[in-house]
Amino acid sequence: MKKIALFAFAGIVLLLAGCAPAAQSSETFAMDTVISQTVYARDNSILIQNYDTIRALEDSMSKTLEGSDVFRLNHAGGQDVVFSSAQTAQALTGCLELARQTGGAFNPALGGVVDAWGFGTENASVPEQSQLERLLAEAEYTQVRIDGDAVNAGKAQIDLGGAAKGYALDALKITMDEAGVENALVAVGGSVYARGGKPDGSWKVGVRDPLGSTADFLAILELADSCVSTSGSYERGFTEGGVYYHHIIDPQTGYPVQNGLISVSVVDESGLKTDVYSTALFVMGLEQGLEFANSNSIDALFITEDKKIYMTDGFQYEFELINKDYQIEG
Amino acid sequence: MKDKLIKPSDIVFTAVIVAVCILIWFFALPKAQGGVAVFRLDGEIMAELPLQENAEYEMSAAYTNLFEIKDGCVRVAYTDCPNHQCEKTGAVSAAGASIVCAPNRASVTIEGEGGQVDAVTG
C-alpha cells in the first residue's frame, strides 16, 4: 500500500515537472516589422495563436492590402463602407477619440500625406507643396463618421499605421487571457507588451538610443503588465538634397516634425494609447507635450537632440540610465 | 510487533524518484546557446552559426541580405532592400541584439548568456 502511495507521489512530481510553463520563443514578421515573442506556456501553440491574431489585424487594417477594411474605406470615394472586422472599427473609434483628445496632434486621416512622402519605399521623396496642401485639406479626421457597421471617411485617407501595433498588443492580452498565460513579453516592432513579470525577476526593456544603431539602447525600463511604444525621428527616413526627412509628420504643415525632439516613449496599460500618445507627444514638442502628458497622467520620456531626457512628473516605472552621454533633466 | 510506518528502503526509494524527477526537469530546461547567431527567414530558422568563427551567410527572398560574422560580431555586409535599415544597424554582438530586414523578412539574433534587456522599444 505504501509503495503505491510512493509511486503516486512520484507520478505527481513528474507530472508537475512536465506541466510547468517554460519559455516559448519565436520571431516572425507581420505589420511590416518583426514580431518577437517570449511566452511562458506548456507548449508553443500560444505563439501561433498570437501570430494569427496579429496577422488577422494586419489583414483588416493594412491600407495597402486590397480587400482590407481600411483599403476599401480609402477607395470608397466618400461612400459608406461596412467593415468586415469589428476590431478595425474599434481601433478606428479609439484613434478618433485620441485624435480629438490630442487636438489633432495624432491624426489617423493623414494617410494621403504620408503616402505622398513614400517613407520606407524606393519612391521616397519630398512632395510638391501644392500636392501637400491639397492632401492636408482632405486629411480631416473630424469628418470621419462611424454609424453602427457603416463607416464614411469622406475624402480622407485613413492610416492606422501609428496605432495598429499598439492595438495588436491589446488584442494579444485577450488572446493570452483566454489561454491562461501569466508571463510573456511580446514586441511588435518597437511596441512592447510585458505581461506579468519575468519568472526570475522583471521584464527589462531597453529604450533605443536615437543617435545610435537599432541595437543600441540608452536606458532600461523595468515593466510588468504594461506596454511601451516609442516614436523616433530615426525610423524610415530618407535623405534628399543633403536634408534628412523622417516619417513623423506634423499634421499642420505636412512636413516631418522639427522641434528638437528625437524620440518619445510612452508607458501605459493600453498598447493603443502608448502607440498614439508617443506620436502625438512627439508632434506637440517638448514643452506642450510634457504639459499635456502631465495633465493627463501619461507616463512619458522625451529625448532631445542635445541628449537630454525629460520624464513626466511622477514617472512610475523603474528607469536606469545606461548611456551616460545623456542627461536626465528636471 | 507492528511494522515501522516508513522503512529506510522507502526513504531511499523516494529519494531516487525525486532525484530522477529533478534530473528530468533540469535536462528539459531550454539551454542558453553561448554566442550563436541565429538566422531566420520569415520566422523560420535557417542557420545557427557561432560568433567565434568568421563566416558569411546569405539569405535571399524578396531581396538579398549578405551577413558577415567577423571578430565576434555580425553585420549586414550587403543588401539590395529598399531602406537599408539592416545595413545601418551596424555590427552587433551582445546577447539579445538583433538585425532585422523587414522588407526581406530576414533577421539575425544573437543568442547566449549576458543580455541586458529582453526587448528594445524604439
Coordinates of C-alpha atoms in Angstrom, one line a residue:
Chain A
M1 CA 0.0 0.0 0.0
K2 CA 2.8 2.3 1.0
K3 CA 4.6 1.5 -2.3
I4 CA 1.5 2.6 -4.2
A5 CA 1.4 5.9 -2.3
L6 CA 5.1 6.5 -3.1
F7 CA 4.6 5.7 -6.8
A8 CA 1.6 8.1 -6.8
F9 CA 3.7 10.8 -5.2
A10 CA 6.5 10.3 -7.7
G11 CA 4.0 10.4 -10.5
I12 CA 2.5 13.7 -9.3
V13 CA 6.0 15.2 -9.1
L14 CA 6.9 14.1 -12.6
L15 CA 3.6 15.4 -13.9
L16 CA 4.1 18.8 -12.3
A17 CA 7.6 19.0 -13.6
G18 CA 6.4 18.2 -17.1
C19 CA 3.5 20.6 -17.0
A20 CA 5.4 23.7 -15.7
P21 CA 5.2 26.6 -18.1
A22 CA 8.5 27.0 -19.9
A23 CA 9.8 29.9 -22.1
Q24 CA 8.5 29.5 -25.7
S25 CA 10.0 31.9 -28.2
S26 CA 9.6 32.9 -31.8
E27 CA 10.5 35.6 -34.3
T28 CA 8.1 36.2 -37.2
F29 CA 7.1 39.0 -39.5
A30 CA 3.8 40.9 -39.8
M31 CA 2.7 44.5 -40.0
D32 CA 5.9 45.3 -41.9
T33 CA 8.0 44.6 -38.8
V34 CA 9.4 41.8 -36.7
I35 CA 7.2 40.1 -34.0
S36 CA 9.3 38.8 -31.1
Q37 CA 7.6 36.6 -28.5
T38 CA 8.7 35.0 -25.3
V39 CA 5.7 33.4 -23.7
Y40 CA 5.8 31.1 -20.7
A41 CA 3.5 28.2 -21.6
R42 CA 3.3 24.5 -21.7
D43 CA 3.7 24.4 -25.5
N44 CA 4.2 26.7 -28.4
S45 CA 0.6 26.8 -29.5
I46 CA 0.1 30.3 -28.0
L47 CA 2.9 31.7 -30.2
I48 CA 0.9 30.6 -33.2
Q49 CA -2.4 32.0 -31.8
N50 CA -0.7 35.3 -31.1
Y51 CA 0.8 35.5 -34.5
D52 CA -2.6 34.6 -36.1
T53 CA -4.2 37.4 -34.1
I54 CA -1.7 39.9 -35.4
R55 CA -2.0 38.7 -39.0
A56 CA -5.7 39.0 -38.8
L57 CA -5.4 42.6 -37.7
E58 CA -2.9 43.3 -40.5
D59 CA -5.3 41.8 -43.0
S60 CA -8.1 44.2 -41.9
M61 CA -6.1 47.3 -41.0
S62 CA -3.5 47.4 -43.8
K63 CA -4.0 50.4 -46.1
T64 CA -2.1 48.7 -49.0
L65 CA -3.7 45.2 -48.9
E66 CA -6.6 45.1 -51.4
G67 CA -9.8 44.0 -49.6
S68 CA -8.8 45.1 -46.2
D69 CA -11.3 47.3 -44.3
V70 CA -9.0 50.3 -44.5
F71 CA -8.2 49.8 -48.2
R72 CA -11.9 49.6 -49.1
L73 CA -12.6 52.7 -47.0
N74 CA -9.9 54.7 -48.7
H75 CA -11.1 53.6 -52.1
A76 CA -14.9 54.2 -51.4
G77 CA -15.0 57.6 -52.9
G78 CA -16.8 59.1 -49.9
Q79 CA -19.4 56.2 -49.8
D80 CA -20.2 54.2 -46.7
V81 CA -18.2 51.0 -46.1
V82 CA -19.2 48.2 -43.9
F83 CA -16.1 46.8 -42.1
S84 CA -15.7 43.1 -42.0
S85 CA -13.8 43.2 -38.7
A86 CA -15.2 44.7 -35.5
Q87 CA -11.7 45.2 -34.4
T88 CA -10.9 47.7 -37.3
A89 CA -14.0 49.7 -36.2
Q90 CA -12.9 49.6 -32.6
A91 CA -9.3 50.7 -33.4
L92 CA -10.5 53.5 -35.6
T93 CA -13.0 54.6 -33.0
G94 CA -10.2 54.7 -30.4
C95 CA -7.9 56.6 -32.8
L96 CA -10.6 59.2 -33.5
E97 CA -11.2 59.7 -29.7
L98 CA -7.5 60.1 -29.1
A99 CA -7.2 62.4 -32.1
R100 CA -9.8 64.7 -30.5
Q101 CA -8.1 64.5 -27.1
T102 CA -4.7 65.4 -28.6
G103 CA -6.2 68.3 -30.6
G104 CA -5.2 66.5 -33.9
A105 CA -1.6 66.1 -32.9
F106 CA -2.3 62.4 -33.7
N107 CA -4.3 62.3 -36.9
P108 CA -5.4 58.9 -38.4
A109 CA -6.7 60.6 -41.5
L110 CA -3.2 61.7 -42.7
G111 CA -2.8 58.7 -45.0
G112 CA -2.7 60.7 -48.2
V113 CA 0.1 62.9 -46.9
V114 CA 2.1 60.0 -45.6
D115 CA 1.7 58.2 -49.0
A116 CA 3.0 61.3 -50.8
W117 CA 6.3 61.1 -48.9
G118 CA 6.7 57.4 -49.6
F119 CA 8.6 56.7 -46.4
G120 CA 10.2 53.2 -46.4
T121 CA 9.7 52.7 -50.1
E122 CA 12.0 53.1 -53.1
N123 CA 9.9 56.1 -54.2
A124 CA 10.5 58.2 -51.0
S125 CA 10.9 61.9 -52.0
V126 CA 9.8 65.3 -50.9
P127 CA 6.3 66.0 -52.4
E128 CA 5.3 69.2 -54.2
Q129 CA 4.0 71.9 -51.9
S130 CA 0.8 72.2 -53.9
Q131 CA 0.2 68.4 -53.5
L132 CA 0.8 68.6 -49.8
E133 CA -1.6 71.5 -49.4
R134 CA -4.4 69.6 -51.3
L135 CA -3.8 66.4 -49.3
L136 CA -3.7 68.2 -46.0
A137 CA -7.1 69.8 -46.8
E138 CA -8.5 66.3 -47.2
A139 CA -6.9 64.9 -44.1
E140 CA -9.8 65.9 -41.8
Y141 CA -10.4 63.3 -39.1
T142 CA -13.4 65.1 -37.8
Q143 CA -15.2 64.2 -41.0
V144 CA -14.9 60.5 -40.4
R145 CA -18.2 59.0 -39.3
I146 CA -18.8 55.6 -37.7
D147 CA -22.5 54.8 -37.6
G148 CA -23.0 51.2 -36.4
D149 CA -21.4 49.0 -39.1
A150 CA -21.1 51.8 -41.6
V151 CA -18.0 54.0 -41.8
N152 CA -17.6 57.0 -44.0
A153 CA -14.2 58.8 -44.3
G154 CA -15.2 61.4 -46.9
K155 CA -12.1 62.3 -48.9
A156 CA -9.7 61.4 -46.0
Q157 CA -7.2 58.6 -46.4
I158 CA -7.2 56.6 -43.2
D159 CA -3.8 55.3 -42.0
L160 CA -3.8 53.2 -38.8
G161 CA 0.0 52.6 -39.1
G162 CA 0.5 54.8 -36.0
A163 CA -1.9 52.7 -33.9
A164 CA -2.2 49.2 -35.2
K165 CA 0.9 47.8 -33.5
G166 CA -0.3 49.2 -30.1
Y167 CA -3.8 47.9 -30.8
A168 CA -2.3 44.5 -31.6
L169 CA -0.8 44.3 -28.1
D170 CA -4.2 45.0 -26.6
A171 CA -5.6 42.2 -28.8
L172 CA -2.9 39.8 -27.6
K173 CA -3.9 40.5 -24.0
I174 CA -7.3 39.0 -24.7
T175 CA -5.7 36.0 -26.6
M176 CA -3.4 35.3 -23.7
D177 CA -6.1 35.9 -21.1
E178 CA -8.2 33.1 -22.8
A179 CA -5.1 30.9 -22.9
G180 CA -4.3 31.4 -19.2
V181 CA -0.8 32.8 -19.9
E182 CA 0.6 34.6 -16.9
N183 CA 4.1 35.7 -18.1
A184 CA 5.0 36.9 -21.6
L185 CA 6.9 39.6 -23.4
V186 CA 5.8 40.4 -27.0
A187 CA 7.3 43.0 -29.2
V188 CA 5.5 44.1 -32.3
G189 CA 8.4 46.2 -33.8
G190 CA 9.1 48.8 -31.2
S191 CA 5.9 48.4 -29.3
V192 CA 6.3 46.0 -26.4
Y193 CA 3.9 44.3 -24.0
A194 CA 5.2 43.0 -20.7
R195 CA 2.6 40.6 -19.3
G196 CA 3.1 39.7 -15.7
G197 CA 6.7 39.6 -14.6
K198 CA 9.6 37.5 -15.8
P199 CA 9.8 34.4 -13.7
D200 CA 13.3 35.2 -12.4
G201 CA 12.7 38.9 -12.0
S202 CA 11.1 41.7 -14.1
W203 CA 11.0 42.3 -17.8
K204 CA 13.7 44.7 -18.9
V205 CA 13.0 46.8 -22.0
G206 CA 15.7 48.9 -23.5
V207 CA 14.9 52.4 -24.7
R208 CA 16.6 52.7 -28.1
D209 CA 19.4 55.2 -28.4
P210 CA 18.0 57.6 -31.0
L211 CA 21.5 58.6 -32.1
G212 CA 22.9 55.0 -32.1
S213 CA 22.1 51.9 -34.2
T214 CA 19.0 49.9 -33.8
A215 CA 20.8 47.6 -31.4
D216 CA 21.9 50.4 -29.0
F217 CA 19.8 51.4 -26.1
L218 CA 20.3 54.3 -23.7
A219 CA 18.3 53.2 -20.7
I220 CA 16.4 50.2 -19.3
L221 CA 12.8 50.2 -18.1
E222 CA 11.5 47.5 -15.8
L223 CA 8.0 46.7 -16.7
A224 CA 5.2 44.4 -15.6
D225 CA 1.6 44.3 -17.0
S226 CA 2.2 47.4 -19.2
C227 CA 3.0 48.4 -22.7
V228 CA 5.6 50.8 -24.1
S229 CA 5.9 52.4 -27.5
T230 CA 8.4 54.8 -28.9
S231 CA 8.2 57.3 -31.7
G232 CA 11.6 58.4 -33.1
S233 CA 12.9 60.5 -35.9
Y234 CA 15.4 57.8 -36.8
E235 CA 12.8 55.5 -38.3
R236 CA 12.1 55.1 -42.0
G237 CA 13.6 58.4 -43.1
F238 CA 15.5 59.4 -46.2
T239 CA 17.9 62.0 -47.3
E240 CA 17.3 64.3 -50.3
G241 CA 19.4 67.3 -51.3
G242 CA 21.5 66.7 -48.1
V243 CA 18.5 67.1 -45.8
Y244 CA 17.2 64.1 -43.7
Y245 CA 13.4 63.7 -43.7
H246 CA 11.9 61.4 -41.1
H247 CA 8.5 59.8 -41.0
I248 CA 6.7 61.7 -38.2
I249 CA 4.5 64.2 -40.0
D250 CA 3.2 67.5 -38.5
P251 CA -0.5 67.4 -39.3
Q252 CA -0.4 71.2 -39.6
T253 CA 2.4 71.5 -42.2
G254 CA 2.5 68.1 -43.8
Y255 CA 6.3 68.1 -43.2
P256 CA 8.3 66.0 -40.8
V257 CA 8.3 67.5 -37.3
Q258 CA 11.4 69.5 -36.5
N259 CA 11.2 70.6 -32.8
G260 CA 14.4 69.3 -31.2
L261 CA 12.9 66.0 -30.1
I262 CA 14.4 62.8 -31.4
S263 CA 12.2 60.3 -29.6
V264 CA 9.3 60.0 -27.2
S265 CA 8.4 56.8 -25.3
V266 CA 5.1 56.2 -23.5
V267 CA 4.2 53.5 -21.0
D268 CA 0.6 52.6 -20.3
E269 CA -1.6 49.6 -19.7
S270 CA -3.1 50.2 -23.1
G271 CA -1.0 49.4 -26.1
L272 CA -3.1 51.6 -28.4
K273 CA -2.6 54.6 -26.1
T274 CA 1.2 54.1 -26.0
D275 CA 1.4 54.0 -29.8
V276 CA -0.9 57.0 -30.3
Y277 CA 0.4 59.2 -27.5
S278 CA 4.1 58.6 -28.4
T279 CA 3.4 60.1 -31.9
A280 CA 1.1 62.9 -30.5
L281 CA 3.6 64.0 -27.8
F282 CA 6.4 64.0 -30.4
V283 CA 4.3 66.2 -32.7
M284 CA 3.4 68.6 -29.8
G285 CA 7.1 69.1 -28.9
L286 CA 8.8 69.1 -25.5
E287 CA 7.0 71.9 -23.7
Q288 CA 3.5 71.3 -24.9
G289 CA 3.9 67.5 -24.8
L290 CA 5.2 67.5 -21.2
E291 CA 2.3 69.7 -20.2
F292 CA -0.3 67.5 -22.0
A293 CA 1.2 64.3 -20.6
N294 CA 1.4 65.6 -17.0
S295 CA -2.2 66.9 -17.1
N296 CA -3.5 63.6 -18.5
S297 CA -1.4 61.4 -16.2
I298 CA 0.6 59.9 -19.1
D299 CA 4.0 58.4 -18.2
A300 CA 6.4 59.5 -20.9
L301 CA 10.1 60.0 -21.7
F302 CA 11.1 62.8 -24.0
I303 CA 14.6 62.7 -25.6
T304 CA 16.0 65.8 -27.3
E305 CA 18.7 66.1 -30.0
D306 CA 21.1 67.7 -27.4
K307 CA 21.0 64.4 -25.5
K308 CA 18.7 65.4 -22.6
I309 CA 16.0 63.2 -21.2
Y310 CA 12.8 64.7 -19.7
M311 CA 10.4 62.5 -17.7
T312 CA 6.9 63.3 -16.8
D313 CA 6.0 64.1 -13.2
G314 CA 5.9 61.0 -11.1
F315 CA 7.1 58.7 -13.8
Q316 CA 6.2 55.5 -12.1
Y317 CA 8.4 52.9 -13.7
E318 CA 12.0 51.7 -12.8
F319 CA 14.3 53.6 -15.1
E320 CA 18.1 53.0 -15.3
L321 CA 20.2 55.3 -17.5
I322 CA 22.9 53.2 -19.3
N323 CA 24.4 55.7 -21.8
K324 CA 25.9 58.4 -19.7
D325 CA 26.3 60.7 -22.7
Y326 CA 22.6 61.5 -22.0
Q327 CA 21.5 63.6 -19.1
I328 CA 18.3 63.4 -17.1
E329 CA 16.7 66.8 -16.8
G330 CA 14.0 68.1 -14.4
Chain B
M1 CA 5.1 -6.3 16.6
K2 CA 3.8 -3.6 14.4
D3 CA 5.9 -2.6 11.3
K4 CA 7.5 0.8 11.2
L5 CA 5.4 3.2 9.1
I6 CA 8.4 4.2 6.9
K7 CA 11.4 1.9 6.4
P8 CA 14.9 3.1 5.3
S9 CA 14.4 1.4 2.0
D10 CA 11.3 3.6 1.4
I11 CA 13.3 6.8 2.1
V12 CA 16.0 5.6 -0.4
F13 CA 13.3 4.7 -3.0
T14 CA 11.7 8.2 -2.6
A15 CA 15.0 10.0 -2.8
V16 CA 15.8 8.1 -6.0
I17 CA 12.5 9.0 -7.6
V18 CA 12.8 12.7 -6.6
A19 CA 16.4 12.8 -7.9
V20 CA 15.2 11.3 -11.2
C21 CA 12.4 14.0 -11.4
I22 CA 14.9 16.8 -10.8
L23 CA 17.3 15.4 -13.5
I24 CA 14.4 15.2 -16.0
W25 CA 13.3 18.7 -15.1
F26 CA 16.9 20.0 -15.4
F27 CA 17.6 18.5 -18.8
A28 CA 14.2 19.6 -20.1
L29 CA 15.0 23.3 -19.4
P30 CA 15.9 25.3 -22.6
K31 CA 19.7 25.7 -22.7
A32 CA 21.3 29.0 -23.4
Q33 CA 23.5 28.8 -26.5
G34 CA 26.6 30.9 -25.9
G35 CA 27.5 33.3 -28.7
V36 CA 25.4 32.0 -31.5
A37 CA 24.0 34.0 -34.4
V38 CA 20.5 32.6 -35.3
F39 CA 19.5 33.5 -38.8
R40 CA 15.7 33.5 -39.6
L41 CA 13.8 34.0 -42.8
D42 CA 10.1 34.7 -42.3
G43 CA 10.5 33.3 -38.8
E44 CA 12.0 30.0 -39.8
I45 CA 15.5 29.2 -38.5
M46 CA 17.8 28.9 -41.5
A47 CA 21.2 28.6 -39.7
E48 CA 22.8 28.9 -36.4
L49 CA 26.5 29.9 -36.6
P50 CA 29.0 30.5 -33.8
L51 CA 30.2 34.1 -33.4
Q52 CA 33.7 32.8 -32.7
E53 CA 34.2 31.7 -36.3
N54 CA 34.4 34.2 -39.1
A55 CA 31.9 33.4 -41.8
E56 CA 29.4 34.8 -44.3
Y57 CA 25.8 33.8 -44.7
E58 CA 23.3 34.9 -47.3
M59 CA 19.5 34.9 -47.2
S60 CA 17.6 35.7 -50.4
A61 CA 13.8 36.1 -50.7
A62 CA 12.2 39.3 -51.9
Y63 CA 15.6 40.8 -51.5
T64 CA 19.1 39.7 -50.5
N65 CA 21.0 40.1 -47.3
L66 CA 24.6 39.1 -47.0
F67 CA 25.6 38.8 -43.3
E68 CA 29.2 38.7 -42.2
I69 CA 30.4 37.3 -38.9
K70 CA 33.8 38.7 -38.0
D71 CA 35.7 39.1 -34.8
G72 CA 32.7 38.0 -32.7
C73 CA 30.3 40.4 -34.3
V74 CA 27.7 40.1 -37.1
R75 CA 26.6 42.8 -39.6
V76 CA 24.9 43.1 -42.9
A77 CA 27.7 43.4 -45.5
Y78 CA 25.4 43.8 -48.4
T79 CA 21.7 44.3 -49.1
D80 CA 19.5 45.4 -52.0
C81 CA 16.5 46.1 -49.8
P82 CA 14.8 49.5 -50.3
N83 CA 15.6 51.1 -47.0
H84 CA 18.9 49.6 -45.9
Q85 CA 17.9 49.8 -42.3
C86 CA 19.5 46.4 -41.7
E87 CA 22.8 47.7 -43.0
K88 CA 22.6 50.9 -41.0
T89 CA 22.2 48.8 -37.8
G90 CA 25.9 48.1 -37.9
A91 CA 27.7 45.3 -36.1
V92 CA 26.0 43.5 -33.1
S93 CA 27.5 41.1 -30.7
A94 CA 25.6 41.3 -27.4
A95 CA 23.1 38.5 -26.4
G96 CA 19.6 39.5 -27.3
A97 CA 20.7 42.0 -30.0
S98 CA 19.3 41.5 -33.5
I99 CA 19.5 42.9 -37.0
V100 CA 16.2 42.9 -38.8
C101 CA 15.4 43.4 -42.5
A102 CA 11.7 43.8 -42.6
P103 CA 11.4 44.1 -46.5
N104 CA 13.2 40.7 -46.8
R105 CA 11.6 39.3 -43.7
A106 CA 15.0 38.3 -42.5
S107 CA 16.7 38.6 -39.2
V108 CA 19.7 37.5 -37.2
T109 CA 19.6 37.4 -33.4
I110 CA 22.5 36.8 -31.0
E111 CA 21.6 34.1 -28.5
G112 CA 23.6 33.4 -25.4
E113 CA 24.0 34.5 -21.8
G114 CA 24.5 38.0 -20.5
G115 CA 21.9 40.0 -22.4
Q116 CA 20.9 43.2 -20.5
V117 CA 17.4 43.5 -21.9
D118 CA 14.6 41.3 -23.0
A119 CA 13.4 43.7 -25.8
V120 CA 14.0 47.2 -27.1
T121 CA 11.4 49.9 -27.7
G122 CA 12.2 52.3 -30.5

